[in-house]
Amino acid sequence: MSWWQGLRCRMRHLQLARAAWKEDMRRFKDEQRAARKDGRMPENPGPPPTGFTLLPWLLMGLGSLSNVLKGETPNPWIGAVGLLAFNSLYVYVVFRAFDKERREARSTRVALVVMGVLTTALALGYGGNWLLFFPLLGLATGAIVRGRTWLGQAGLALTALAGAVSAYREGWNGINIAYATFLSTMVTAAILSLSEAVRELRAAREELARRAVEEERLRFSRDLHDLLGHTLSVIVVKSEAARRLAPRSMDAALSQITDIESVGRQALTEIREAVTGYREGSLSTELDRARSALTAAGIEPVVRRSGPPLTPQTEALLGWVVREAVTNAVRHSGAARCEITVAGAAERVRLTVSDDGRGASAVAATPGVGGTGLKGLTERLATAGGSLTAGPSARGGFTVTAELPRDPEELTAAALAATASGPGAAATALPAAAALAPPPRES
């Protein structure tokens, strides 16, 4: 590619960038007018700044151009070439300053250094209006080195250079050039850094809002799966029991139908609570429902509970585990006996639900946790600092084991730790940290 084709390509890129900038500005102004018309504060901070933001400052070089055109500059051809080179380097640097990768590239730093050498040479050679290139150099330097630890050192060094050269050419009047250079460097860096920080904070806020929406959808889908899966399973089992009992004992069949009505009404209440996110399960209630569902399915329930009282948060989580494990046992196990054991210790509480059924039918035969409901419960318990394991038992059947901290402070600390562990964990744990605030301990 020849230099002429390269120049045309560069001009084409500048035209496209200018067109995009004008379109962003038009959209921004339309949004501003619409917001003012509706009487609300505009939320859009406007299009991000580009190299066009710093181009008008090139008008400071018009005095040097006038000197060249009027022949007031010695060796005008050298001055004209120097002026063209400085303007080209300035445009090159400021347009790269708004792209982080190109801003930190070595070619950009080299161009900035060359621009500094050229500015010093022109100022030493001509003085006068040519000294105004130092504030322009400060603008470019502030746009490139903003946010870096050595911004202050770069600004002071450039100010000292501008002051020394200006004092050599103009005497005490050079203090104005040094002050303008320092001001242009630091103010440009501060404004552009602040603008970038505001946009990053806005993007972070939008990302947090998006994650909150995703978490709420995930919470609702989990609750709906657990609620409807368990409730519909109980209704189907009790309906089958009522059909079997109807020819022999109408009173027993009516009792099962009454239970179906009660389960249905309770399910409606729980679904409404799940929609608003205020449902807190009771472990005792879930154990009673588990007994009823297992008995209706022809499975002998054995429930054992020991240890000190549990906090509402721990009971709610263990209640979900009981609901899901019993639902799987009723639907898939074909078991004759199901044991539910709750054992609380000083620091942790363990829940075990085991049956003597087919074993691998509820989840995959390989060790681990399978099934949509069990996977959701695994994530919930992990967020709260607990664990859930499920798989075939060594003696046959299927076993689900859940462990949780008994202390609510540990639940909250675990939720906060999950939030800090990474973006994926944060999306799951952000609402959990608020939901697991320590309540008063049960008496």
Short mmCIF file of C-alpha atoms in Angstrom, two decimals, residues 89-299:
data_model
loop_
_atom_site.label_atom_id
_atom_site.label_comp_id
_atom_site.label_asym_id
_atom_site.label_seq_id
_atom_site.Cartn_x
_atom_site.Cartn_y
_atom_site.Cartn_z
CA LEU A 89 1.16 13.51 15.65
CA TYR A 90 -1.41 15.32 17.82
CA VAL A 91 -4.32 13.88 15.80
CA TYR A 92 -2.73 10.43 15.85
CA VAL A 93 -2.22 10.48 19.63
CA VAL A 94 -5.58 11.92 20.72
CA PHE A 95 -7.58 9.52 18.57
CA ARG A 96 -5.71 6.60 20.11
CA ALA A 97 -6.22 7.99 23.63
CA PHE A 98 -9.86 6.86 23.78
CA ASP A 99 -9.18 3.19 23.06
CA LYS A 100 -7.55 1.45 26.02
CA GLU A 101 -5.56 -1.06 23.95
CA ARG A 102 -4.25 1.53 21.52
CA ARG A 103 -3.66 4.03 24.33
CA GLU A 104 -1.33 1.59 26.09
CA ALA A 105 0.41 0.47 22.88
CA ARG A 106 4.12 1.19 22.47
CA SER A 107 3.53 3.02 19.19
CA THR A 108 1.34 5.56 21.01
CA ARG A 109 4.02 6.23 23.61
CA VAL A 110 6.67 6.56 20.92
CA ALA A 111 4.48 9.05 19.05
CA LEU A 112 4.02 11.04 22.28
CA VAL A 113 7.77 11.14 22.90
CA VAL A 114 8.44 12.23 19.30
CA MET A 115 5.78 14.89 19.72
CA GLY A 116 7.56 16.15 22.86
CA VAL A 117 10.93 16.30 21.09
CA LEU A 118 9.37 18.13 18.12
CA THR A 119 7.58 20.60 20.41
CA THR A 120 10.81 21.36 22.26
CA ALA A 121 12.74 21.85 19.01
CA LEU A 122 10.14 24.21 17.49
CA ALA A 123 9.80 26.20 20.73
CA LEU A 124 13.57 26.57 21.08
CA GLY A 125 13.96 27.52 17.43
CA TYR A 126 11.11 30.01 17.05
CA GLY A 127 9.64 30.96 20.45
CA GLY A 128 6.62 33.25 20.52
CA ASN A 129 3.42 31.57 19.33
CA TRP A 130 5.27 28.29 18.93
CA LEU A 131 5.49 28.00 22.72
CA LEU A 132 1.72 27.34 22.76
CA PHE A 133 2.49 23.83 21.49
CA PHE A 134 3.45 22.92 25.07
CA PRO A 135 -0.16 23.19 26.39
CA LEU A 136 -1.25 21.11 23.39
CA LEU A 137 1.42 18.56 24.30
CA GLY A 138 0.01 18.64 27.86
CA LEU A 139 -3.47 17.84 26.54
CA ALA A 140 -2.16 14.84 24.62
CA THR A 141 -0.06 13.68 27.59
CA GLY A 142 -3.01 13.93 30.02
CA ALA A 143 -5.21 11.94 27.63
CA ILE A 144 -2.62 9.15 27.34
CA VAL A 145 -1.26 8.79 30.89
CA ARG A 146 -4.55 9.39 32.79
CA GLY A 147 -5.10 7.12 35.72
CA ARG A 148 -1.49 5.97 35.93
CA THR A 149 0.62 6.21 39.06
CA TRP A 150 3.25 8.29 37.29
CA LEU A 151 0.80 10.90 35.98
CA GLY A 152 2.01 13.44 38.55
CA GLN A 153 5.67 12.87 37.68
CA ALA A 154 4.93 13.16 33.95
CA GLY A 155 2.94 16.37 34.48
CA LEU A 156 5.65 17.96 36.63
CA ALA A 157 8.42 16.94 34.22
CA LEU A 158 6.56 18.34 31.25
CA THR A 159 5.80 21.53 33.19
CA ALA A 160 9.46 21.94 34.11
CA LEU A 161 10.50 21.42 30.48
CA ALA A 162 7.94 23.94 29.24
CA GLY A 163 9.00 26.45 31.90
CA ALA A 164 12.71 26.07 31.11
CA VAL A 165 12.27 26.44 27.32
CA SER A 166 9.81 29.33 27.70
CA ALA A 167 12.08 31.13 30.17
CA TYR A 168 14.99 30.74 27.77
CA ARG A 169 12.96 32.26 24.90
CA GLU A 170 10.64 34.74 26.65
CA GLY A 171 12.03 35.33 30.15
CA TRP A 172 9.53 35.62 33.00
CA ASN A 173 6.62 35.41 30.57
CA GLY A 174 7.43 31.72 30.27
CA ILE A 175 5.74 31.12 33.65
CA ASN A 176 2.37 31.46 31.92
CA ILE A 177 3.29 28.70 29.45
CA ALA A 178 4.47 26.42 32.27
CA TYR A 179 1.26 27.01 34.23
CA ALA A 180 -0.92 26.40 31.14
CA THR A 181 1.00 23.21 30.39
CA PHE A 182 0.55 21.83 33.91
CA LEU A 183 -3.12 22.81 33.97
CA SER A 184 -3.90 21.27 30.57
CA THR A 185 -2.13 18.01 31.51
CA MET A 186 -3.79 17.47 34.89
CA VAL A 187 -7.26 18.78 34.03
CA THR A 188 -7.46 16.67 30.87
CA ALA A 189 -6.37 13.56 32.76
CA ALA A 190 -8.86 14.25 35.59
CA ILE A 191 -11.85 14.92 33.33
CA LEU A 192 -11.25 11.93 31.06
CA SER A 193 -10.59 9.61 34.03
CA LEU A 194 -13.78 10.79 35.74
CA SER A 195 -15.79 10.29 32.55
CA GLU A 196 -14.40 6.79 32.13
CA ALA A 197 -15.12 5.92 35.79
CA VAL A 198 -18.72 7.14 35.50
CA ARG A 199 -19.28 4.98 32.44
CA GLU A 200 -17.72 1.95 34.09
CA LEU A 201 -19.92 2.45 37.17
CA ARG A 202 -22.98 2.77 34.96
CA ALA A 203 -22.04 -0.43 33.14
CA ALA A 204 -21.49 -2.17 36.49
CA ARG A 205 -24.89 -1.02 37.72
CA GLU A 206 -26.57 -2.35 34.58
CA GLU A 207 -24.72 -5.65 35.00
CA LEU A 208 -25.83 -5.95 38.63
CA ALA A 209 -29.41 -5.22 37.61
CA ARG A 210 -29.22 -7.87 34.90
CA ARG A 211 -27.82 -10.40 37.37
CA ALA A 212 -30.54 -9.55 39.89
CA VAL A 213 -33.18 -10.24 37.25
CA GLU A 214 -31.51 -13.54 36.37
CA GLU A 215 -31.32 -14.52 40.05
CA GLU A 216 -34.98 -13.69 40.57
CA ARG A 217 -35.94 -15.81 37.56
CA LEU A 218 -33.78 -18.64 38.87
CA ARG A 219 -35.33 -18.36 42.34
CA PHE A 220 -38.84 -18.40 40.95
CA SER A 221 -38.17 -21.36 38.66
CA ARG A 222 -36.65 -23.32 41.56
CA ASP A 223 -39.53 -22.54 43.90
CA LEU A 224 -42.12 -23.32 41.26
CA HIS A 225 -40.41 -26.61 40.40
CA ASP A 226 -40.18 -27.66 44.04
CA LEU A 227 -43.68 -26.54 44.95
CA LEU A 228 -45.55 -27.92 41.95
CA GLY A 229 -43.47 -31.10 41.68
CA HIS A 230 -44.14 -32.05 45.28
CA THR A 231 -47.77 -30.90 45.33
CA LEU A 232 -48.76 -32.59 42.07
CA SER A 233 -47.04 -35.80 43.17
CA VAL A 234 -49.04 -35.80 46.43
CA ILE A 235 -52.27 -35.08 44.54
CA VAL A 236 -51.63 -37.93 42.08
CA VAL A 237 -50.77 -40.39 44.88
CA LYS A 238 -53.80 -39.48 46.95
CA SER A 239 -56.06 -39.59 43.89
CA GLU A 240 -54.86 -43.12 43.16
CA ALA A 241 -55.44 -44.04 46.81
CA ALA A 242 -58.98 -42.60 46.67
CA ARG A 243 -59.70 -44.58 43.48
CA ARG A 244 -58.49 -47.80 45.11
CA LEU A 245 -60.43 -47.19 48.32
CA ALA A 246 -63.68 -46.03 46.75
CA PRO A 247 -65.09 -49.56 46.00
CA ARG A 248 -64.27 -50.77 49.55
CA SER A 249 -64.74 -47.74 51.82
CA MET A 250 -66.31 -44.51 50.69
CA ASP A 251 -65.38 -42.79 53.98
CA ALA A 252 -61.67 -43.58 53.47
CA ALA A 253 -61.88 -42.37 49.87
CA LEU A 254 -63.56 -39.15 51.01
CA SER A 255 -60.77 -38.66 53.54
CA GLN A 256 -58.19 -38.86 50.74
CA ILE A 257 -60.23 -36.44 48.62
CA THR A 258 -60.38 -34.02 51.56
CA ASP A 259 -56.60 -34.24 51.80
CA ILE A 260 -56.34 -33.49 48.07
CA GLU A 261 -58.46 -30.36 48.55
CA SER A 262 -56.32 -29.27 51.50
CA VAL A 263 -53.09 -29.86 49.55
CA GLY A 264 -54.44 -27.90 46.60
CA ARG A 265 -55.43 -24.91 48.75
CA GLN A 266 -52.06 -24.95 50.49
CA ALA A 267 -50.31 -25.10 47.12
CA LEU A 268 -52.15 -21.98 45.95
CA THR A 269 -51.00 -20.11 49.07
CA GLU A 270 -47.41 -21.27 48.67
CA ILE A 271 -47.29 -20.32 44.99
CA ARG A 272 -48.50 -16.80 45.82
CA GLU A 273 -45.82 -16.54 48.49
CA ALA A 274 -43.16 -17.89 46.12
CA VAL A 275 -44.04 -15.23 43.56
CA THR A 276 -43.38 -12.46 46.09
CA GLY A 277 -40.36 -14.24 47.59
CA TYR A 278 -41.66 -14.26 51.17
CA ARG A 279 -42.13 -17.98 51.65
CA GLU A 280 -40.22 -19.51 54.57
CA GLY A 281 -40.77 -23.19 55.03
CA SER A 282 -41.08 -24.92 58.38
CA LEU A 283 -39.21 -28.18 58.80
CA SER A 284 -41.88 -29.57 61.12
CA THR A 285 -44.60 -28.81 58.55
CA GLU A 286 -42.59 -30.44 55.76
CA LEU A 287 -41.99 -33.55 57.90
CA ASP A 288 -45.72 -33.85 58.56
CA ARG A 289 -46.47 -33.51 54.86
CA ALA A 290 -43.77 -36.05 54.07
CA ARG A 291 -45.41 -38.58 56.43
CA SER A 292 -48.79 -38.02 54.77
CA ALA A 293 -47.41 -38.32 51.21
CA LEU A 294 -45.38 -41.43 51.97
CA THR A 295 -48.28 -43.13 53.74
CA ALA A 296 -50.63 -42.39 50.83
CA ALA A 297 -48.06 -43.89 48.44
CA GLY A 298 -47.85 -47.09 50.49
CA ILE A 299 -44.36 -46.27 51.83
#
